[in-house]
PDB file of C-alpha atoms in Angstrom:
ATOM      1  CA  MET A   1       0.000   0.000   0.000  1.00 36.00           C
ATOM      2  CA  TRP A   2       2.723   2.465   0.921  1.00 37.00           C
ATOM      3  CA  GLU A   3       5.707   3.603  -1.132  1.00 34.00           C
ATOM      4  CA  THR A   4       8.841   4.753   0.713  1.00 31.00           C
ATOM      5  CA  LYS A   5      11.018   6.023  -2.117  1.00 33.00           C
ATOM      6  CA  THR A   6      11.517   9.400  -3.730  1.00 33.00           C
ATOM      7  CA  GLY A   7       8.450  10.184  -5.802  1.00 36.00           C
ATOM      8  CA  PHE A   8       6.136  12.907  -6.867  1.00 35.00           C
ATOM      9  CA  LEU A   9       3.611  15.313  -5.552  1.00 38.00           C
ATOM     10  CA  PHE A  10       0.070  15.131  -6.775  1.00 37.00           C
ATOM     11  CA  ILE A  11      -0.534  15.789 -10.425  1.00 42.00           C
ATOM     12  CA  PHE A  12      -1.364  19.445  -9.956  1.00 41.00           C
ATOM     13  CA  ALA A  13       1.259  21.066  -7.718  1.00 37.00           C
ATOM     14  CA  PHE A  14      -0.223  23.596  -5.382  1.00 35.00           C
ATOM     15  CA  VAL A  15       0.525  27.238  -4.734  1.00 34.00           C
ATOM     16  CA  LEU A  16      -1.303  29.909  -2.814  1.00 32.00           C
ATOM     17  CA  GLY A  17      -3.193  32.445  -4.853  1.00 35.00           C
ATOM     18  CA  SER A  18      -6.741  33.569  -5.378  1.00 32.00           C
ATOM     19  CA  VAL A  19      -6.688  36.326  -8.007  1.00 35.00           C
ATOM     20  CA  ILE A  20      -7.843  34.614 -11.178  1.00 36.00           C
ATOM     21  CA  VAL A  21      -7.879  36.076 -14.675  1.00 37.00           C
ATOM     22  CA  ALA A  22      -9.728  34.253 -17.437  1.00 40.00           C
ATOM     23  CA  ARG A  23      -7.659  33.248 -20.465  1.00 44.00           C
ATOM     24  CA  ASP A  24      -8.385  32.353 -24.059  1.00 43.00           C
ATOM     25  CA  VAL A  25      -9.131  28.647 -24.419  1.00 45.00           C
ATOM     26  CA  ASP A  26     -10.312  28.629 -28.035  1.00 47.00           C
ATOM     27  CA  GLY A  27      -7.142  27.627 -29.876  1.00 53.00           C
ATOM     28  CA  GLN A  28      -7.853  25.958 -33.206  1.00 84.00           C
ATOM     29  CA  LEU A  29      -6.429  22.429 -33.133  1.00 96.00           C
ATOM     30  CA  VAL A  30      -7.085  19.352 -35.285  1.00 97.00           C
ATOM     31  CA  GLU A  31      -6.360  15.666 -34.796  1.00 97.00           C
ATOM     32  CA  ASN A  32      -4.628  15.090 -38.152  1.00 95.00           C
ATOM     33  CA  PHE A  33      -2.469  18.223 -38.155  1.00 97.00           C
ATOM     34  CA  TYR A  34       0.710  16.332 -39.126  1.00 98.00           C
ATOM     35  CA  ALA A  35      -0.916  13.913 -41.585  1.00 97.00           C
ATOM     36  CA  LYS A  36       1.316  15.115 -44.434  1.00 97.00           C
ATOM     37  CA  SER A  37       4.257  16.784 -42.685  1.00 98.00           C
ATOM     38  CA  CYS A  38       5.011  14.039 -40.128  1.00 98.00           C
ATOM     39  CA  PRO A  39       2.537  11.158 -40.544  1.00 98.00           C
ATOM     40  CA  ASN A  40       4.310   8.833 -38.073  1.00 98.00           C
ATOM     41  CA  VAL A  41       4.617  11.338 -35.237  1.00 98.00           C
ATOM     42  CA  GLU A  42       2.248   9.498 -32.887  1.00 98.00           C
ATOM     43  CA  SER A  43       4.017   6.150 -33.187  1.00 98.00           C
ATOM     44  CA  ILE A  44       7.409   7.844 -32.778  1.00 98.00           C
ATOM     45  CA  VAL A  45       6.329   9.549 -29.556  1.00 98.00           C
ATOM     46  CA  GLN A  46       4.632   6.389 -28.279  1.00 98.00           C
ATOM     47  CA  LYS A  47       7.846   4.396 -28.698  1.00 98.00           C
ATOM     48  CA  ALA A  48       9.943   7.017 -26.923  1.00 98.00           C
ATOM     49  CA  VAL A  49       7.473   7.240 -24.030  1.00 98.00           C
ATOM     50  CA  TYR A  50       7.340   3.462 -23.704  1.00 98.00           C
ATOM     51  CA  ASN A  51      11.131   3.193 -23.658  1.00 97.00           C
ATOM     52  CA  LYS A  52      11.236   5.692 -20.805  1.00 97.00           C
ATOM     53  CA  PHE A  53       8.374   3.980 -18.970  1.00 96.00           C
ATOM     54  CA  ILE A  54      10.133   0.597 -18.890  1.00 96.00           C
ATOM     55  CA  GLN A  55      13.062   2.326 -17.168  1.00 95.00           C
ATOM     56  CA  THR A  56      10.909   3.831 -14.394  1.00 92.00           C
ATOM     57  CA  PHE A  57       7.233   4.014 -13.504  1.00 91.00           C
ATOM     58  CA  ALA A  58       7.894   7.597 -12.417  1.00 88.00           C
ATOM     59  CA  THR A  59       7.527   8.496 -16.082  1.00 92.00           C
ATOM     60  CA  ILE A  60       3.745   8.161 -15.811  1.00 94.00           C
ATOM     61  CA  PRO A  61       2.714  10.560 -13.019  1.00 93.00           C
ATOM     62  CA  GLY A  62       5.588  12.926 -13.804  1.00 92.00           C
ATOM     63  CA  THR A  63       4.774  13.343 -17.489  1.00 96.00           C
ATOM     64  CA  LEU A  64       1.078  13.892 -16.881  1.00 95.00           C
ATOM     65  CA  ARG A  65       1.859  16.430 -14.187  1.00 91.00           C
ATOM     66  CA  LEU A  66       4.306  18.207 -16.495  1.00 95.00           C
ATOM     67  CA  PHE A  67       1.656  18.661 -19.192  1.00 96.00           C
ATOM     68  CA  GLN A  68      -1.001  19.892 -16.804  1.00 92.00           C
ATOM     69  CA  HIS A  69       1.332  22.357 -15.084  1.00 93.00           C
ATOM     70  CA  ASP A  70       2.420  23.749 -18.421  1.00 96.00           C
ATOM     71  CA  CYS A  71      -1.150  24.362 -19.565  1.00 97.00           C
ATOM     72  CA  PHE A  72      -2.211  26.015 -16.315  1.00 95.00           C
ATOM     73  CA  VAL A  73       0.540  28.640 -16.279  1.00 94.00           C
ATOM     74  CA  ASP A  74       0.992  30.183 -19.738  1.00 94.00           C
ATOM     75  CA  GLY A  75      -1.175  27.850 -21.776  1.00 96.00           C
ATOM     76  CA  CYS A  76      -0.119  24.594 -23.445  1.00 98.00           C
ATOM     77  CA  ASP A  77       3.031  25.969 -25.089  1.00 98.00           C
ATOM     78  CA  ALA A  78       5.922  23.989 -23.555  1.00 98.00           C
ATOM     79  CA  SER A  79       7.148  27.076 -21.674  1.00 97.00           C
ATOM     80  CA  LEU A  80       7.763  24.772 -18.721  1.00 97.00           C
ATOM     81  CA  MET A  81      10.460  22.942 -20.702  1.00 98.00           C
ATOM     82  CA  ILE A  82      12.741  25.978 -21.018  1.00 98.00           C
ATOM     83  CA  GLN A  83      15.995  25.952 -19.041  1.00 97.00           C
ATOM     84  CA  SER A  84      17.584  29.221 -17.942  1.00 96.00           C
ATOM     85  CA  PRO A  85      21.168  29.711 -16.699  1.00 95.00           C
ATOM     86  CA  ASN A  86      19.764  32.446 -14.458  1.00 95.00           C
ATOM     87  CA  GLU A  87      17.222  30.044 -12.897  1.00 95.00           C
ATOM     88  CA  ASP A  88      14.377  32.417 -13.711  1.00 96.00           C
ATOM     89  CA  ALA A  89      12.408  30.245 -16.140  1.00 96.00           C
ATOM     90  CA  GLU A  90       9.011  28.732 -15.387  1.00 95.00           C
ATOM     91  CA  ARG A  91      10.495  25.380 -14.394  1.00 95.00           C
ATOM     92  CA  ASP A  92      12.563  27.140 -11.704  1.00 94.00           C
ATOM     93  CA  HIS A  93       9.449  28.125  -9.741  1.00 91.00           C
ATOM     94  CA  GLU A  94       9.346  26.318  -6.397  1.00 87.00           C
ATOM     95  CA  ASP A  95       6.112  24.573  -7.350  1.00 82.00           C
ATOM     96  CA  ASN A  96       7.684  23.059 -10.456  1.00 85.00           C
ATOM     97  CA  GLN A  97      11.025  22.042  -8.980  1.00 83.00           C
ATOM     98  CA  SER A  98       9.595  18.791  -7.634  1.00 79.00           C
ATOM     99  CA  ILE A  99       8.481  17.604 -11.080  1.00 86.00           C
ATOM    100  CA  SER A 100      10.534  14.539 -11.874  1.00 87.00           C
ATOM    101  CA  GLY A 101      13.570  14.897 -14.084  1.00 94.00           C
ATOM    102  CA  ASP A 102      12.317  11.729 -15.763  1.00 95.00           C
ATOM    103  CA  ALA A 103       9.253  13.633 -16.970  1.00 96.00           C
ATOM    104  CA  PHE A 104      11.370  16.304 -18.675  1.00 97.00           C
ATOM    105  CA  ASP A 105      13.638  13.595 -20.080  1.00 97.00           C
ATOM    106  CA  THR A 106      10.631  11.803 -21.550  1.00 98.00           C
ATOM    107  CA  ILE A 107       9.733  14.851 -23.632  1.00 98.00           C
ATOM    108  CA  LEU A 108      13.350  15.474 -24.655  1.00 98.00           C
ATOM    109  CA  LYS A 109      13.785  11.875 -25.787  1.00 98.00           C
ATOM    110  CA  ALA A 110      10.525  12.010 -27.755  1.00 98.00           C
ATOM    111  CA  LYS A 111      11.501  15.323 -29.363  1.00 98.00           C
ATOM    112  CA  GLU A 112      14.904  13.918 -30.351  1.00 98.00           C
ATOM    113  CA  ALA A 113      13.226  10.938 -32.027  1.00 98.00           C
ATOM    114  CA  VAL A 114      10.712  13.139 -33.830  1.00 98.00           C
ATOM    115  CA  GLU A 115      13.419  15.542 -35.034  1.00 98.00           C
ATOM    116  CA  ALA A 116      15.343  12.612 -36.506  1.00 98.00           C
ATOM    117  CA  ASN A 117      12.338  11.837 -38.704  1.00 97.00           C
ATOM    118  CA  CYS A 118      10.615  15.212 -39.190  1.00 97.00           C
ATOM    119  CA  PRO A 119      13.062  18.030 -38.400  1.00 98.00           C
ATOM    120  CA  GLY A 120      11.579  21.406 -37.560  1.00 97.00           C
ATOM    121  CA  VAL A 121       7.962  20.285 -37.937  1.00 98.00           C
ATOM    122  CA  VAL A 122       6.471  19.124 -34.615  1.00 98.00           C
ATOM    123  CA  SER A 123       6.288  21.444 -31.606  1.00 98.00           C
ATOM    124  CA  CYS A 124       7.403  20.488 -28.121  1.00 98.00           C
ATOM    125  CA  ALA A 125       3.914  21.493 -26.947  1.00 98.00           C
ATOM    126  CA  ASP A 126       2.296  18.887 -29.200  1.00 98.00           C
ATOM    127  CA  ILE A 127       4.794  16.244 -28.108  1.00 98.00           C
ATOM    128  CA  MET A 128       3.864  16.980 -24.477  1.00 98.00           C
ATOM    129  CA  ALA A 129       0.170  16.540 -25.288  1.00 98.00           C
ATOM    130  CA  LEU A 130       0.803  13.242 -27.071  1.00 98.00           C
ATOM    131  CA  ALA A 131       3.051  11.965 -24.276  1.00 98.00           C
ATOM    132  CA  ALA A 132       0.388  12.806 -21.657  1.00 98.00           C
ATOM    133  CA  ARG A 133      -2.092  10.637 -23.547  1.00 98.00           C
ATOM    134  CA  ASP A 134       0.426   7.857 -24.014  1.00 98.00           C
ATOM    135  CA  ILE A 135       1.321   7.543 -20.337  1.00 97.00           C
ATOM    136  CA  ILE A 136      -2.382   7.317 -19.433  1.00 97.00           C
ATOM    137  CA  VAL A 137      -2.655   4.373 -21.816  1.00 97.00           C
ATOM    138  CA  LEU A 138       0.451   2.770 -20.294  1.00 97.00           C
ATOM    139  CA  ALA A 139      -1.256   3.010 -16.889  1.00 97.00           C
ATOM    140  CA  LYS A 140      -4.208   1.026 -18.332  1.00 97.00           C
ATOM    141  CA  GLY A 141      -6.306   4.157 -18.728  1.00 97.00           C
ATOM    142  CA  PRO A 142      -8.391   5.246 -21.735  1.00 97.00           C
ATOM    143  CA  ASN A 143      -6.943   5.852 -25.177  1.00 97.00           C
ATOM    144  CA  PHE A 144      -8.120   8.932 -27.041  1.00 97.00           C
ATOM    145  CA  LYS A 145      -7.379  11.187 -29.988  1.00 97.00           C
ATOM    146  CA  VAL A 146      -5.150  14.188 -29.307  1.00 98.00           C
ATOM    147  CA  GLU A 147      -5.769  17.496 -31.014  1.00 98.00           C
ATOM    148  CA  LEU A 148      -2.601  18.981 -32.503  1.00 98.00           C
ATOM    149  CA  GLY A 149      -1.301  22.171 -34.055  1.00 97.00           C
ATOM    150  CA  ARG A 150       0.207  23.972 -31.046  1.00 98.00           C
ATOM    151  CA  ARG A 151       3.302  26.103 -31.383  1.00 98.00           C
ATOM    152  CA  ASP A 152       5.895  26.627 -28.679  1.00 98.00           C
ATOM    153  CA  GLY A 153       5.763  29.777 -26.569  1.00 98.00           C
ATOM    154  CA  LEU A 154       8.378  32.520 -26.638  1.00 97.00           C
ATOM    155  CA  VAL A 155       8.171  33.382 -22.935  1.00 97.00           C
ATOM    156  CA  SER A 156       9.106  31.367 -19.851  1.00 97.00           C
ATOM    157  CA  GLN A 157       9.289  33.271 -16.574  1.00 95.00           C
ATOM    158  CA  LYS A 158       9.314  31.931 -13.052  1.00 95.00           C
ATOM    159  CA  SER A 159       6.993  34.667 -11.844  1.00 95.00           C
ATOM    160  CA  HIS A 160       4.278  33.566 -14.273  1.00 95.00           C
ATOM    161  CA  ALA A 161       3.656  30.474 -12.158  1.00 92.00           C
ATOM    162  CA  ASP A 162       2.638  32.518  -9.112  1.00 93.00           C
ATOM    163  CA  GLY A 163      -0.952  31.795  -8.144  1.00 89.00           C
ATOM    164  CA  LYS A 164      -1.673  29.654 -11.194  1.00 90.00           C
ATOM    165  CA  LEU A 165      -2.096  26.223  -9.570  1.00 79.00           C
ATOM    166  CA  PRO A 166      -4.422  24.960  -6.800  1.00 79.00           C
ATOM    167  CA  HIS A 167      -3.375  24.545  -3.178  1.00 83.00           C
ATOM    168  CA  PRO A 168      -3.832  21.247  -1.275  1.00 88.00           C
ATOM    169  CA  ASP A 169      -6.010  23.067   1.252  1.00 91.00           C
ATOM    170  CA  PHE A 170      -8.324  24.629  -1.324  1.00 93.00           C
ATOM    171  CA  LYS A 171     -12.044  24.267  -0.831  1.00 96.00           C
ATOM    172  CA  LEU A 172     -14.528  23.751  -3.645  1.00 97.00           C
ATOM    173  CA  ALA A 173     -15.133  27.424  -4.454  1.00 96.00           C
ATOM    174  CA  GLU A 174     -11.408  28.067  -4.805  1.00 95.00           C
ATOM    175  CA  LEU A 175     -10.919  25.031  -7.009  1.00 96.00           C
ATOM    176  CA  ASN A 176     -13.839  26.006  -9.217  1.00 97.00           C
ATOM    177  CA  ALA A 177     -12.542  29.565  -9.589  1.00 94.00           C
ATOM    178  CA  MET A 178      -9.076  28.450 -10.621  1.00 92.00           C
ATOM    179  CA  PHE A 179     -10.208  25.768 -13.051  1.00 95.00           C
ATOM    180  CA  GLY A 180     -12.930  28.070 -14.329  1.00 96.00           C
ATOM    181  CA  SER A 181     -10.312  30.655 -15.254  1.00 94.00           C
ATOM    182  CA  ASN A 182      -9.043  28.072 -17.724  1.00 94.00           C
ATOM    183  CA  GLY A 183     -12.461  27.351 -19.203  1.00 96.00           C
ATOM    184  CA  LEU A 184     -12.978  24.187 -17.170  1.00 97.00           C
ATOM    185  CA  THR A 185     -16.205  23.348 -15.346  1.00 98.00           C
ATOM    186  CA  GLN A 186     -16.641  21.837 -11.903  1.00 98.00           C
ATOM    187  CA  THR A 187     -17.215  18.437 -13.517  1.00 98.00           C
ATOM    188  CA  ASP A 188     -14.010  18.855 -15.540  1.00 98.00           C
ATOM    189  CA  MET A 189     -12.162  19.741 -12.360  1.00 98.00           C
ATOM    190  CA  ILE A 190     -13.423  16.678 -10.509  1.00 98.00           C
ATOM    191  CA  ALA A 191     -12.557  14.401 -13.426  1.00 98.00           C
ATOM    192  CA  LEU A 192      -9.050  15.844 -13.757  1.00 97.00           C
ATOM    193  CA  SER A 193      -8.583  15.413 -10.008  1.00 96.00           C
ATOM    194  CA  GLY A 194      -9.020  11.710 -10.767  1.00 96.00           C
ATOM    195  CA  ALA A 195      -5.460  11.797 -12.093  1.00 94.00           C
ATOM    196  CA  HIS A 196      -4.559  11.444  -8.403  1.00 94.00           C
ATOM    197  CA  THR A 197      -5.275   7.767  -8.886  1.00 94.00           C
ATOM    198  CA  ILE A 198      -1.605   7.437  -9.916  1.00 93.00           C
ATOM    199  CA  GLY A 199       1.495   8.877  -8.326  1.00 86.00           C
ATOM    200  CA  PHE A 200       2.742   9.903  -4.912  1.00 87.00           C
ATOM    201  CA  SER A 201       2.932  12.829  -2.499  1.00 87.00           C
ATOM    202  CA  HIS A 202       5.483  13.931   0.066  1.00 84.00           C
ATOM    203  CA  CYS A 203       4.246  13.898   3.659  1.00 90.00           C
ATOM    204  CA  LYS A 204       4.531  17.661   4.108  1.00 88.00           C
ATOM    205  CA  PHE A 205       1.566  18.304   1.820  1.00 88.00           C
ATOM    206  CA  PHE A 206      -0.948  16.614   4.118  1.00 92.00           C
ATOM    207  CA  ALA A 207       0.852  16.552   7.498  1.00 92.00           C
ATOM    208  CA  ASN A 208      -1.394  19.321   8.834  1.00 90.00           C
ATOM    209  CA  ARG A 209      -4.371  16.958   8.524  1.00 94.00           C
ATOM    210  CA  ILE A 210      -2.872  14.270  10.756  1.00 94.00           C
ATOM    211  CA  HIS A 211      -0.512  16.076  13.156  1.00 89.00           C
ATOM    212  CA  SER A 212      -2.421  19.157  14.254  1.00 77.00           C
ATOM    213  CA  SER A 213      -4.185  19.451  17.611  1.00 78.00           C
ATOM    214  CA  ARG A 214      -7.092  17.561  16.075  1.00 85.00           C
ATOM    215  CA  VAL A 215      -6.979  15.019  13.256  1.00 92.00           C
ATOM    216  CA  ASP A 216      -9.065  16.183  10.320  1.00 94.00           C
ATOM    217  CA  PRO A 217     -12.551  14.770  11.026  1.00 94.00           C
ATOM    218  CA  THR A 218     -13.202  14.288   7.303  1.00 95.00           C
ATOM    219  CA  LEU A 219     -10.560  11.528   7.275  1.00 96.00           C
ATOM    220  CA  ASP A 220     -11.429   7.920   7.970  1.00 96.00           C
ATOM    221  CA  PRO A 221      -9.821   7.246  11.411  1.00 95.00           C
ATOM    222  CA  GLU A 222      -8.140   4.029  10.285  1.00 96.00           C
ATOM    223  CA  TYR A 223      -6.721   5.766   7.212  1.00 96.00           C
ATOM    224  CA  ALA A 224      -5.513   8.693   9.344  1.00 95.00           C
ATOM    225  CA  THR A 225      -3.707   6.275  11.676  1.00 94.00           C
ATOM    226  CA  LYS A 226      -1.956   4.609   8.737  1.00 94.00           C
ATOM    227  CA  LEU A 227      -0.871   8.008   7.469  1.00 94.00           C
ATOM    228  CA  GLN A 228       0.478   8.879  10.926  1.00 94.00           C
ATOM    229  CA  ASN A 229       2.434   5.626  11.016  1.00 92.00           C
ATOM    230  CA  VAL A 230       4.095   6.159   7.658  1.00 92.00           C
ATOM    231  CA  CYS A 231       4.525   9.919   8.151  1.00 92.00           C
ATOM    232  CA  PRO A 232       5.272  10.512  11.866  1.00 92.00           C
ATOM    233  CA  ALA A 233       5.600  14.040  13.224  1.00 88.00           C
ATOM    234  CA  ASN A 234       9.335  14.023  12.466  1.00 88.00           C
ATOM    235  CA  PHE A 235       8.867  12.504   9.000  1.00 88.00           C
ATOM    236  CA  ASP A 236      11.630  12.056   6.454  1.00 88.00           C
ATOM    237  CA  PRO A 237      11.247  14.893   3.905  1.00 84.00           C
ATOM    238  CA  PHE A 238      11.973  12.451   1.083  1.00 83.00           C
ATOM    239  CA  LEU A 239       9.286   9.991   2.167  1.00 85.00           C
ATOM    240  CA  VAL A 240       6.287   9.659  -0.141  1.00 86.00           C
ATOM    241  CA  VAL A 241       2.837   8.105   0.082  1.00 91.00           C
ATOM    242  CA  ASN A 242       0.607   6.727  -2.648  1.00 91.00           C
ATOM    243  CA  MET A 243      -2.205   9.119  -3.449  1.00 92.00           C
ATOM    244  CA  ASP A 244      -4.430   6.140  -4.221  1.00 94.00           C
ATOM    245  CA  PRO A 245      -3.838   3.528  -1.481  1.00 92.00           C
ATOM    246  CA  VAL A 246      -5.415   0.707  -3.497  1.00 95.00           C
ATOM    247  CA  THR A 247      -4.209   0.816  -7.135  1.00 95.00           C
ATOM    248  CA  PRO A 248      -1.555   3.563  -7.263  1.00 93.00           C
ATOM    249  CA  ARG A 249      -0.047   2.304 -10.542  1.00 94.00           C
ATOM    250  CA  ARG A 250      -3.274   1.913 -12.482  1.00 96.00           C
ATOM    251  CA  PHE A 251      -5.406   4.636 -14.000  1.00 97.00           C
ATOM    252  CA  ASP A 252      -8.904   3.749 -12.795  1.00 97.00           C
ATOM    253  CA  ASN A 253     -11.732   5.128 -10.659  1.00 98.00           C
ATOM    254  CA  SER A 254     -10.303   3.830  -7.367  1.00 97.00           C
ATOM    255  CA  TYR A 255      -9.514   7.418  -6.349  1.00 97.00           C
ATOM    256  CA  PHE A 256     -13.226   8.227  -6.249  1.00 98.00           C
ATOM    257  CA  LYS A 257     -14.096   5.021  -4.408  1.00 98.00           C
ATOM    258  CA  GLU A 258     -11.588   6.023  -1.754  1.00 97.00           C
ATOM    259  CA  LEU A 259     -13.054   9.536  -1.507  1.00 98.00           C
ATOM    260  CA  VAL A 260     -16.434   7.998  -0.681  1.00 98.00           C
ATOM    261  CA  LYS A 261     -14.688   6.050   2.101  1.00 97.00           C
ATOM    262  CA  LYS A 262     -13.198   9.336   3.375  1.00 97.00           C
ATOM    263  CA  ARG A 263      -9.695   8.401   2.262  1.00 96.00           C
ATOM    264  CA  GLY A 264      -8.737  11.472   0.266  1.00 96.00           C
ATOM    265  CA  LEU A 265      -5.106  12.368   0.904  1.00 95.00           C
ATOM    266  CA  PHE A 266      -5.450  16.156   0.598  1.00 94.00           C
ATOM    267  CA  THR A 267      -8.106  18.530   1.816  1.00 95.00           C
ATOM    268  CA  SER A 268      -8.718  19.446  -1.824  1.00 95.00           C
ATOM    269  CA  ASP A 269      -9.461  15.759  -2.467  1.00 97.00           C
ATOM    270  CA  SER A 270     -11.715  15.196   0.531  1.00 97.00           C
ATOM    271  CA  VAL A 271     -13.750  18.334  -0.127  1.00 97.00           C
ATOM    272  CA  LEU A 272     -14.969  16.882  -3.412  1.00 98.00           C
ATOM    273  CA  PHE A 273     -17.013  14.341  -1.478  1.00 98.00           C
ATOM    274  CA  GLU A 274     -17.650  16.382   1.654  1.00 97.00           C
ATOM    275  CA  ASP A 275     -19.188  19.315  -0.233  1.00 97.00           C
ATOM    276  CA  GLU A 276     -22.737  18.450  -1.288  1.00 97.00           C
ATOM    277  CA  ARG A 277     -22.351  20.489  -4.471  1.00 98.00           C
ATOM    278  CA  SER A 278     -19.753  18.070  -5.851  1.00 98.00           C
ATOM    279  CA  ARG A 279     -20.639  14.865  -3.981  1.00 98.00           C
ATOM    280  CA  ASP A 280     -23.002  13.443  -6.597  1.00 98.00           C
ATOM    281  CA  THR A 281     -20.331  13.624  -9.296  1.00 98.00           C
ATOM    282  CA  VAL A 282     -17.812  11.847  -7.063  1.00 98.00           C
ATOM    283  CA  VAL A 283     -20.314   9.101  -6.313  1.00 98.00           C
ATOM    284  CA  LYS A 284     -21.167   8.753 -10.017  1.00 98.00           C
ATOM    285  CA  PHE A 285     -17.499   8.353 -10.939  1.00 98.00           C
ATOM    286  CA  ALA A 286     -16.975   5.893  -8.070  1.00 98.00           C
ATOM    287  CA  GLU A 287     -19.842   3.752  -9.301  1.00 98.00           C
ATOM    288  CA  ASP A 288     -19.135   3.999 -13.025  1.00 98.00           C
ATOM    289  CA  GLY A 289     -15.509   3.847 -14.141  1.00 98.00           C
ATOM    290  CA  ARG A 290     -16.427   4.206 -17.810  1.00 98.00           C
ATOM    291  CA  GLU A 291     -18.296   7.424 -17.123  1.00 98.00           C
ATOM    292  CA  PHE A 292     -15.258   8.784 -15.298  1.00 98.00           C
ATOM    293  CA  GLU A 293     -12.979   7.901 -18.206  1.00 98.00           C
ATOM    294  CA  LYS A 294     -15.344   9.515 -20.715  1.00 98.00           C
ATOM    295  CA  VAL A 295     -15.507  12.773 -18.778  1.00 98.00           C
ATOM    296  CA  PHE A 296     -11.772  12.705 -18.044  1.00 98.00           C
ATOM    297  CA  VAL A 297     -10.941  12.396 -21.737  1.00 98.00           C
ATOM    298  CA  ALA A 298     -13.235  15.307 -22.597  1.00 98.00           C
ATOM    299  CA  ALA A 299     -11.644  17.400 -19.834  1.00 98.00           C
ATOM    300  CA  MET A 300      -8.118  16.557 -21.015  1.00 98.00           C
ATOM    301  CA  ARG A 301      -8.989  17.681 -24.532  1.00 97.00           C
ATOM    302  CA  LYS A 302     -10.382  20.943 -23.144  1.00 97.00           C
ATOM    303  CA  LEU A 303      -7.287  21.425 -21.015  1.00 97.00           C
ATOM    304  CA  GLY A 304      -5.127  20.880 -24.077  1.00 97.00           C
ATOM    305  CA  ARG A 305      -6.731  23.911 -25.768  1.00 97.00           C
ATOM    306  CA  VAL A 306      -5.905  26.363 -22.992  1.00 97.00           C
ATOM    307  CA  GLY A 307      -3.882  29.351 -24.175  1.00 96.00           C
ATOM    308  CA  VAL A 308      -2.448  27.577 -27.231  1.00 97.00           C
ATOM    309  CA  LYS A 309      -0.311  29.388 -29.763  1.00 96.00           C
ATOM    310  CA  ASN A 310      -0.821  28.566 -33.416  1.00 91.00           C
ATOM    311  CA  GLY A 311      -0.640  30.071 -36.876  1.00 89.00           C
ATOM    312  CA  SER A 312       2.062  32.758 -36.805  1.00 91.00           C
ATOM    313  CA  GLN A 313       2.326  32.728 -33.013  1.00 95.00           C
ATOM    314  CA  GLY A 314       5.280  31.202 -31.211  1.00 97.00           C
ATOM    315  CA  GLU A 315       7.765  28.895 -32.905  1.00 98.00           C
ATOM    316  CA  ILE A 316       8.671  25.249 -33.461  1.00 98.00           C
ATOM    317  CA  ARG A 317      11.649  24.772 -31.153  1.00 98.00           C
ATOM    318  CA  ARG A 318      14.535  22.660 -32.336  1.00 97.00           C
ATOM    319  CA  ASP A 319      15.434  21.912 -28.711  1.00 98.00           C
ATOM    320  CA  CYS A 320      12.623  21.964 -26.141  1.00 98.00           C
ATOM    321  CA  ARG A 321      14.984  23.370 -23.500  1.00 98.00           C
ATOM    322  CA  ARG A 322      15.769  26.632 -25.288  1.00 97.00           C
ATOM    323  CA  PHE A 323      14.245  29.153 -27.638  1.00 98.00           C
ATOM    324  CA  ASN A 324      15.420  29.120 -31.236  1.00 97.00           C
ATOM    325  CA  ALA A 325      18.277  31.531 -31.892  1.00 88.00           C
TER     326      ALA A 325
END
């Protein structure tokens, strides 16, 4: 049930912030964008992602988290991939520093393979979107068509990540406001939270629920005791816990089943069941895994349209880590 090795935070890293500004989410993308210019792009990316996956399972939660973080900050434009010698790029923000190096390496390996076949054609942003789909499939989740045609952004600043991602203590209204600023509904938000069915979290992100003067009453007592045992008050900062205590390596609806049992790891998880405005959706997803997958796929496609650059905007980077000269 418990993992005790270096791992990952939940799929959406969390930062404080409540001032939300709506952004354009109407980028024009199509599924067959590279039909003539790079017809084998999907199989090339799939092979690269698989090769990374067989080296480490960390590829799965890390790569999905990388894509979702990128979209939430400056739109789905691979700005999170940029490296800066001054450590002032988006990836240098404290809330992105815990994203696995394996996730970044997955995209770089896929880009290298694509460039060898179709140089200067496929954006890093599109490769990230394809890789996010591919790792879901590798975790036995749903397969789906990915819309393509994104171009890579020309800006990557650490400060842009301030206040752009949810906090583990957020309540429903705060979650809805932040996701809503990206054109996502409450149902989309709940479905995307289901990505917590894979991956891990460090103890510090939920310690306040189990080591304060009173254990969070929304937690199942037995579950809270297990969390206290694996993450004592003087916990190892490198220790991690499965976000889904039942099937942490499989993309399924177990996350929602555990929420119904009051076994959500973060406050922002538990609130989805505790708040009557979102409870029915959680119960529906817990009872019907296919319905969850259907809504999750639709939400991922919507997320993939957030703030995209296309047409004459942006560029097609030759190296995902740096802007073209």
